[in-house]
Coordinates of C-alpha atoms in Angstrom, one line a residue:
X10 CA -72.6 -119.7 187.6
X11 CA -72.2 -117.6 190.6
X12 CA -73.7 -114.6 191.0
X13 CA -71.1 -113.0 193.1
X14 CA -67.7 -112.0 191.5
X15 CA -65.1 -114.2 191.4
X16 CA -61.3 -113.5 191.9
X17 CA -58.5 -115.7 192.1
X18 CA -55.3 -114.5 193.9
X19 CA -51.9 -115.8 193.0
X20 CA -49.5 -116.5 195.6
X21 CA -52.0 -116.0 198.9
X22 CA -50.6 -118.0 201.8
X23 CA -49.4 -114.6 203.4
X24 CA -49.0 -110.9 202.5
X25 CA -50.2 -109.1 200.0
X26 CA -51.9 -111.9 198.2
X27 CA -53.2 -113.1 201.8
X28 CA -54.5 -109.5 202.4
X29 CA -56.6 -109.3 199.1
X30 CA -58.1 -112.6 198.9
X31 CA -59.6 -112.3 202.3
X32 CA -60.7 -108.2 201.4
X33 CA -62.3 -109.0 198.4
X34 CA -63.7 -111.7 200.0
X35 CA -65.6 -109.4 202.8
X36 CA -66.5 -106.9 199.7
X37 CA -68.8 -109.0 197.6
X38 CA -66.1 -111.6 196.1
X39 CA -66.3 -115.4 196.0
X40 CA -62.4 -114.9 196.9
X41 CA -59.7 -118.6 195.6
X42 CA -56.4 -118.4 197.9
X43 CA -53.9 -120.1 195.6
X44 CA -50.9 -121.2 196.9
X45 CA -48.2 -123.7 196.4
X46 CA -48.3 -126.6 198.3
X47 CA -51.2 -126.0 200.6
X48 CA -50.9 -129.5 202.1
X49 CA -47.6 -129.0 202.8
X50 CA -45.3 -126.3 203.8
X51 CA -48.5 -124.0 203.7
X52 CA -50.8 -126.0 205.3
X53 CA -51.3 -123.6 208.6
X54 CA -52.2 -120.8 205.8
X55 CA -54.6 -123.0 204.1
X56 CA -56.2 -123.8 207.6
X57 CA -56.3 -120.1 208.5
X58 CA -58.7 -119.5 205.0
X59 CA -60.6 -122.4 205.7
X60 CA -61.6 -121.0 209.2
X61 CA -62.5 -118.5 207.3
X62 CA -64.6 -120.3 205.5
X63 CA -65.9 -121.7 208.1
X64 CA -67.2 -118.1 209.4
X65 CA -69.3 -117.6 206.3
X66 CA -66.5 -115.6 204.6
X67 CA -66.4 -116.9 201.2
X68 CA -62.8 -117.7 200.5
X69 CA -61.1 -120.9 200.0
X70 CA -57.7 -122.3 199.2
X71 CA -56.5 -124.0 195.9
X72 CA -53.2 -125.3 195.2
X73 CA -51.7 -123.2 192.8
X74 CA -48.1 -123.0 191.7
X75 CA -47.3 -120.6 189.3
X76 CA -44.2 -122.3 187.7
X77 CA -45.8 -125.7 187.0
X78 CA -48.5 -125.9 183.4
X79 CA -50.2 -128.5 185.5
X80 CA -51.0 -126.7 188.8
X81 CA -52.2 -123.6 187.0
X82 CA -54.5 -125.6 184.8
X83 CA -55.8 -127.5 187.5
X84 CA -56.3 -124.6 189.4
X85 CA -58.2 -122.5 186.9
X86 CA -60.7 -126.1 186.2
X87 CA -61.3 -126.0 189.8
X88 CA -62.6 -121.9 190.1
X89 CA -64.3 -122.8 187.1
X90 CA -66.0 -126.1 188.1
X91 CA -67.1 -124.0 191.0
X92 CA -68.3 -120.8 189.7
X93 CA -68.5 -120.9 186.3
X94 CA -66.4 -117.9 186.2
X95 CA -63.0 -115.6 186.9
X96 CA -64.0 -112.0 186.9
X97 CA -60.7 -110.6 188.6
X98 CA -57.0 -112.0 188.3
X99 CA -54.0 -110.8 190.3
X100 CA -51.2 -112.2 189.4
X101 CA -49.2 -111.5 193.0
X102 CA -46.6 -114.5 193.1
X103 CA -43.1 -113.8 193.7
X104 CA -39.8 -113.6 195.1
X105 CA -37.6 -110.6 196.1
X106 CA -33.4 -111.4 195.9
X107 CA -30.9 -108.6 197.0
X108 CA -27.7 -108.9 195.9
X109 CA -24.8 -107.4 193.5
X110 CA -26.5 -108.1 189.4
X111 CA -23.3 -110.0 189.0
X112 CA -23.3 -112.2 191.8
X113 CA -26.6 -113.3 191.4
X114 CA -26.5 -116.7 189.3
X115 CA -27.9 -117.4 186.2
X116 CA -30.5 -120.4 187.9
X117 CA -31.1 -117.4 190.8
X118 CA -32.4 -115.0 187.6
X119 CA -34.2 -118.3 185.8
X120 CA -36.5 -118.7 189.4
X121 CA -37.0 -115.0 189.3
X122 CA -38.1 -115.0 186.1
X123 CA -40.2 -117.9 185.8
X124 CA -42.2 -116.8 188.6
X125 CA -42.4 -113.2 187.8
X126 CA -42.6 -113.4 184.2
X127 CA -42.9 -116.8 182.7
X128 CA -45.4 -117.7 185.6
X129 CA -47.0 -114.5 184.9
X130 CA -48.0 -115.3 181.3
X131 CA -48.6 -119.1 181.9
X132 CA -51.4 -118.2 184.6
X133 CA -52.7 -115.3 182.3
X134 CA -52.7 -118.0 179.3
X135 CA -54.6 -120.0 181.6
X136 CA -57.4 -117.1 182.6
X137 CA -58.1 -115.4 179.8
X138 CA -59.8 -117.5 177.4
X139 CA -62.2 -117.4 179.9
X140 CA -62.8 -113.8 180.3
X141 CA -62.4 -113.4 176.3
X142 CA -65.7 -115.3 175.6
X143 CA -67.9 -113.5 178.4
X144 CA -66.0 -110.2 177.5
X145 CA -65.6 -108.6 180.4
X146 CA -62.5 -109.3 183.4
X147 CA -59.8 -107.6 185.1
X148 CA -56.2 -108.9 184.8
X149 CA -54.5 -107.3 187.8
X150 CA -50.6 -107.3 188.8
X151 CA -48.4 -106.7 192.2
X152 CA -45.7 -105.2 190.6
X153 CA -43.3 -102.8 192.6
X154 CA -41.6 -99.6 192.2
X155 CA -38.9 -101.2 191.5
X156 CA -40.7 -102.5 188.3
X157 CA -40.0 -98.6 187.0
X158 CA -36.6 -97.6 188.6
X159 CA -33.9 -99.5 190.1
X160 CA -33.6 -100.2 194.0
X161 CA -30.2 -100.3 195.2
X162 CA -29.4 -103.9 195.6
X163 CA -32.1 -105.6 194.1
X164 CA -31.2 -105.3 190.4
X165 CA -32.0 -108.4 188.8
X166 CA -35.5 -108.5 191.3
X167 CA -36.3 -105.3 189.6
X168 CA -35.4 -106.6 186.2
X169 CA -38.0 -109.4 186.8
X170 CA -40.7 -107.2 187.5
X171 CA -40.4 -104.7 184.8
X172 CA -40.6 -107.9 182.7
X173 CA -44.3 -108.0 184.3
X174 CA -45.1 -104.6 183.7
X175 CA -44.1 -104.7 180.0
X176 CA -46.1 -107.9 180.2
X177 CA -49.4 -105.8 181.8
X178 CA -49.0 -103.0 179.8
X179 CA -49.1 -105.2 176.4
X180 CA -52.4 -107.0 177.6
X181 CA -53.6 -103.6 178.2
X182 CA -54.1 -102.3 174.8
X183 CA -54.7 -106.0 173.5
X184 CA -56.9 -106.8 175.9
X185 CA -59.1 -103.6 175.1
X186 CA -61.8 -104.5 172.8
X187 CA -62.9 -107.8 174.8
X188 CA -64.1 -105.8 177.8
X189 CA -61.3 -106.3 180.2
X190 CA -59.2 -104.2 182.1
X191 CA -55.7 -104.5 183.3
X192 CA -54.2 -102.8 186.5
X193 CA -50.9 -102.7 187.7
X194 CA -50.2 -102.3 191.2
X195 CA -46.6 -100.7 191.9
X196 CA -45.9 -100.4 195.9
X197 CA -42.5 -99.3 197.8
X198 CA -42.3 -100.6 201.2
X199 CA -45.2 -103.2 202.6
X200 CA -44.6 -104.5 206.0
X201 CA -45.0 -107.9 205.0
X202 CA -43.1 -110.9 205.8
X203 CA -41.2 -111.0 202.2
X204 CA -37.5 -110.1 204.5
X205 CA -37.9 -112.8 206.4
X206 CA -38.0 -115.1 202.8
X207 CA -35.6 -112.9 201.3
X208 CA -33.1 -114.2 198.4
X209 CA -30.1 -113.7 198.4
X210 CA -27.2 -113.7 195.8
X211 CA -25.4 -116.5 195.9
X212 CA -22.0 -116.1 194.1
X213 CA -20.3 -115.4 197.2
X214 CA -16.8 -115.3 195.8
X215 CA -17.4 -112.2 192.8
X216 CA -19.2 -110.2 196.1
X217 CA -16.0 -110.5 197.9
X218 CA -14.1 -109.2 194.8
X219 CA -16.5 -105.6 195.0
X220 CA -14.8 -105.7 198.8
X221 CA -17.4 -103.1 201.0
X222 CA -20.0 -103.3 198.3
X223 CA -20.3 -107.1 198.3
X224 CA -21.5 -106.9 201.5
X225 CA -24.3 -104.0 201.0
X226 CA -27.1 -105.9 200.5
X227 CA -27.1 -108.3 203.6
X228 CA -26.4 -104.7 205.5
X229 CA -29.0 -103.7 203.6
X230 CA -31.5 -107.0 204.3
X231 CA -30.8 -106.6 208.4
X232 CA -31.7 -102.4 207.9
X233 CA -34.9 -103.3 205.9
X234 CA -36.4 -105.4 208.3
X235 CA -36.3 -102.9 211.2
X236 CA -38.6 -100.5 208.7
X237 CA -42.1 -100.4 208.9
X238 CA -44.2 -100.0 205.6
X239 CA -48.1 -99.6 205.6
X240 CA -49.5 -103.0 205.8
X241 CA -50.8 -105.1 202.9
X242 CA -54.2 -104.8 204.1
X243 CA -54.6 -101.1 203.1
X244 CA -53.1 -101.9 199.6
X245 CA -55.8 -104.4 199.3
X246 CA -58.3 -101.7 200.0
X247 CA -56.2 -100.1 197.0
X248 CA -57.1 -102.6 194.8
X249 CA -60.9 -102.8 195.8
X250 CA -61.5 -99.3 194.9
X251 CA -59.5 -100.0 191.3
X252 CA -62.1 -102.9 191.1
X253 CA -65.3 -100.6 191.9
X254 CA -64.5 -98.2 189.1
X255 CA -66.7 -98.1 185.9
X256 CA -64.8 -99.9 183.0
X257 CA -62.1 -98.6 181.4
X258 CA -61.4 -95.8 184.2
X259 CA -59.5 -97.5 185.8
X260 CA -55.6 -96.3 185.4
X261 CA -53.3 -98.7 184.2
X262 CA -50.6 -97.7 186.9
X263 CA -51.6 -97.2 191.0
X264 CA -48.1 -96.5 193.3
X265 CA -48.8 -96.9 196.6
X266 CA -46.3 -95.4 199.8
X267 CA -44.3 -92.2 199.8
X268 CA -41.3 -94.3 198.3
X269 CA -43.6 -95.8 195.4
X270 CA -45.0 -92.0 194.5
X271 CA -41.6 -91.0 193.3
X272 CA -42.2 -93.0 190.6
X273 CA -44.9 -91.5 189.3
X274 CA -43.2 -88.8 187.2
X275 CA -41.8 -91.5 185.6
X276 CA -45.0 -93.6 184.8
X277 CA -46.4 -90.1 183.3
X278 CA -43.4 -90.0 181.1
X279 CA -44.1 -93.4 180.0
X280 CA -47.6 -93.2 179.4
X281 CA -47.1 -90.0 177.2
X282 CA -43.8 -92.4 175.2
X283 CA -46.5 -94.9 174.5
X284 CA -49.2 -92.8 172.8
X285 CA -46.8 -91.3 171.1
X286 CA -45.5 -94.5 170.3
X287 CA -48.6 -96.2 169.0
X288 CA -49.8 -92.7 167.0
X289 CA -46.4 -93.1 164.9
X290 CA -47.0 -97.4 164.8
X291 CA -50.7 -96.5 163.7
X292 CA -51.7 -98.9 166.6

């Protein structure tokens, strides 16, 4: 077994996931990239880690896809093979879709969901047995802001992730008396290259039926892109310091941009709802 920590990054090739692989992995981490299809369509990613590698920077790539029971099982035997070990989990995998609630199709919500929260669970089913029997482990999440409040346009995207933060915030109290953590990242704006990958809804004839409003959220995509958000790398710092607090300080919720902050009103509502909540429940 490793002595170093070990963490294991869902949904790496690029971004956010990209960003905190490779930070953890210059911070004392034995960092696994996991991404779909890294001999594929992500192949130039897998290279860029493995030059990485190559430099001495513990990090390395693993074929992880967070929608298949076979790739996450095989993925979680190979860190374990390895290192004997998962001390850290972020479960970062996802798609973003803009677009009217209605027009979106029921198969558009299904992908959203099973890689938000079906893919969610299935890696943290995977993981966790793990961390259970050495006790200690911190199950981590890329949520959003829109996990808390709606974002114009992006209804059913936000409906996916507040499924992950219920999700997050269940495995939190669970979770509790085996040692491990759970922390929920919730940022606005990233200047990523999610835009660029951007779903869409795709039941083009009910947009046309809302007339100027069926055609908001591709206004909406083209004004996006031209904004510029902090950059993923500084959210992985985020996440580092999270990590490199004592157990059980470590807030369950972290927003992260001026957009993202407006949120936290409501996340201190919530936390009050839910101690309230278990008090009455006796849990």
């Amino acid at each position: 077994m490793t002595a170093k920590r070990v963490a294991l990054v869902t949904g790496a090739s690029t971004g956010i996931g990209r960003s905190v692989a490779e930070t953890l992995a210059r911070n004392g981490y034995v960092a696994f990239a996991g991404m779909r299809d890294p001999d594929g369509r992500n192949r130039a990613a897998r290279d860029e880690v493995a030059g990485l590698s190559t430099a001495g920077i513990p990090i390395e790539a693993v074929a992880l896809d967070v929608t298949d029971d076979a790739s996450v099982a095989a993925a979680v035997a190979t860190v374990m093979e390895k290192t004997g070990k998962i001390d850290v989990l972020l479960n970062n995998a996802g798609g973003c879709l803009m677009g009217l609630a209605e027009c979106g199709s029921v198969e558009l919500l299904q992908r959203l969901l099973d890689t938000h929260v079906v893919g969610t669970q299935r890696v943290c089913r995977a993981v966790l047995p793990h961390m259970r029997r050495r006790r200690t482990g911190v199950l981590a999440f890329t949520s959003s802001v829109g996990g808390r409040v709606v974002i114009p346009t992006t209804t059913l995207y936000c409906a996916a992730k507040a499924g992950m933060e219920m999700i997050a915030e269940g495995y939190k109290r669970e979770l509790a008396s085996f040692g491990i953590d759970v922390v929920i990242l919730e940022p606005g704006m990233v200047h990523t290259k999610i835009f660029d990958n951007m779903w869409l809804d795709d039941d083009t004839a009910r947009a046309a039926e809302y007339g100027a409003l069926g055609g908001v959220a591709r206004a909406t995509l083209e004004m996006v892109k031209t904004m510029k958000g902090p950059p993923p790398e500084e959210l992985a710092d985020v996440l580092l310091r999270l990590l490199e607090m004592p157990h059980g300080q470590r807030p369950l919720r972290t927003t992260f941009g001026a957009d993202a902050a407006l949120a936290d009103p409501v996340n201190a509502a919530a936390d009050e709802a839910t101690r309230a909540l278990n008090a009455l429940y006796g849990a």
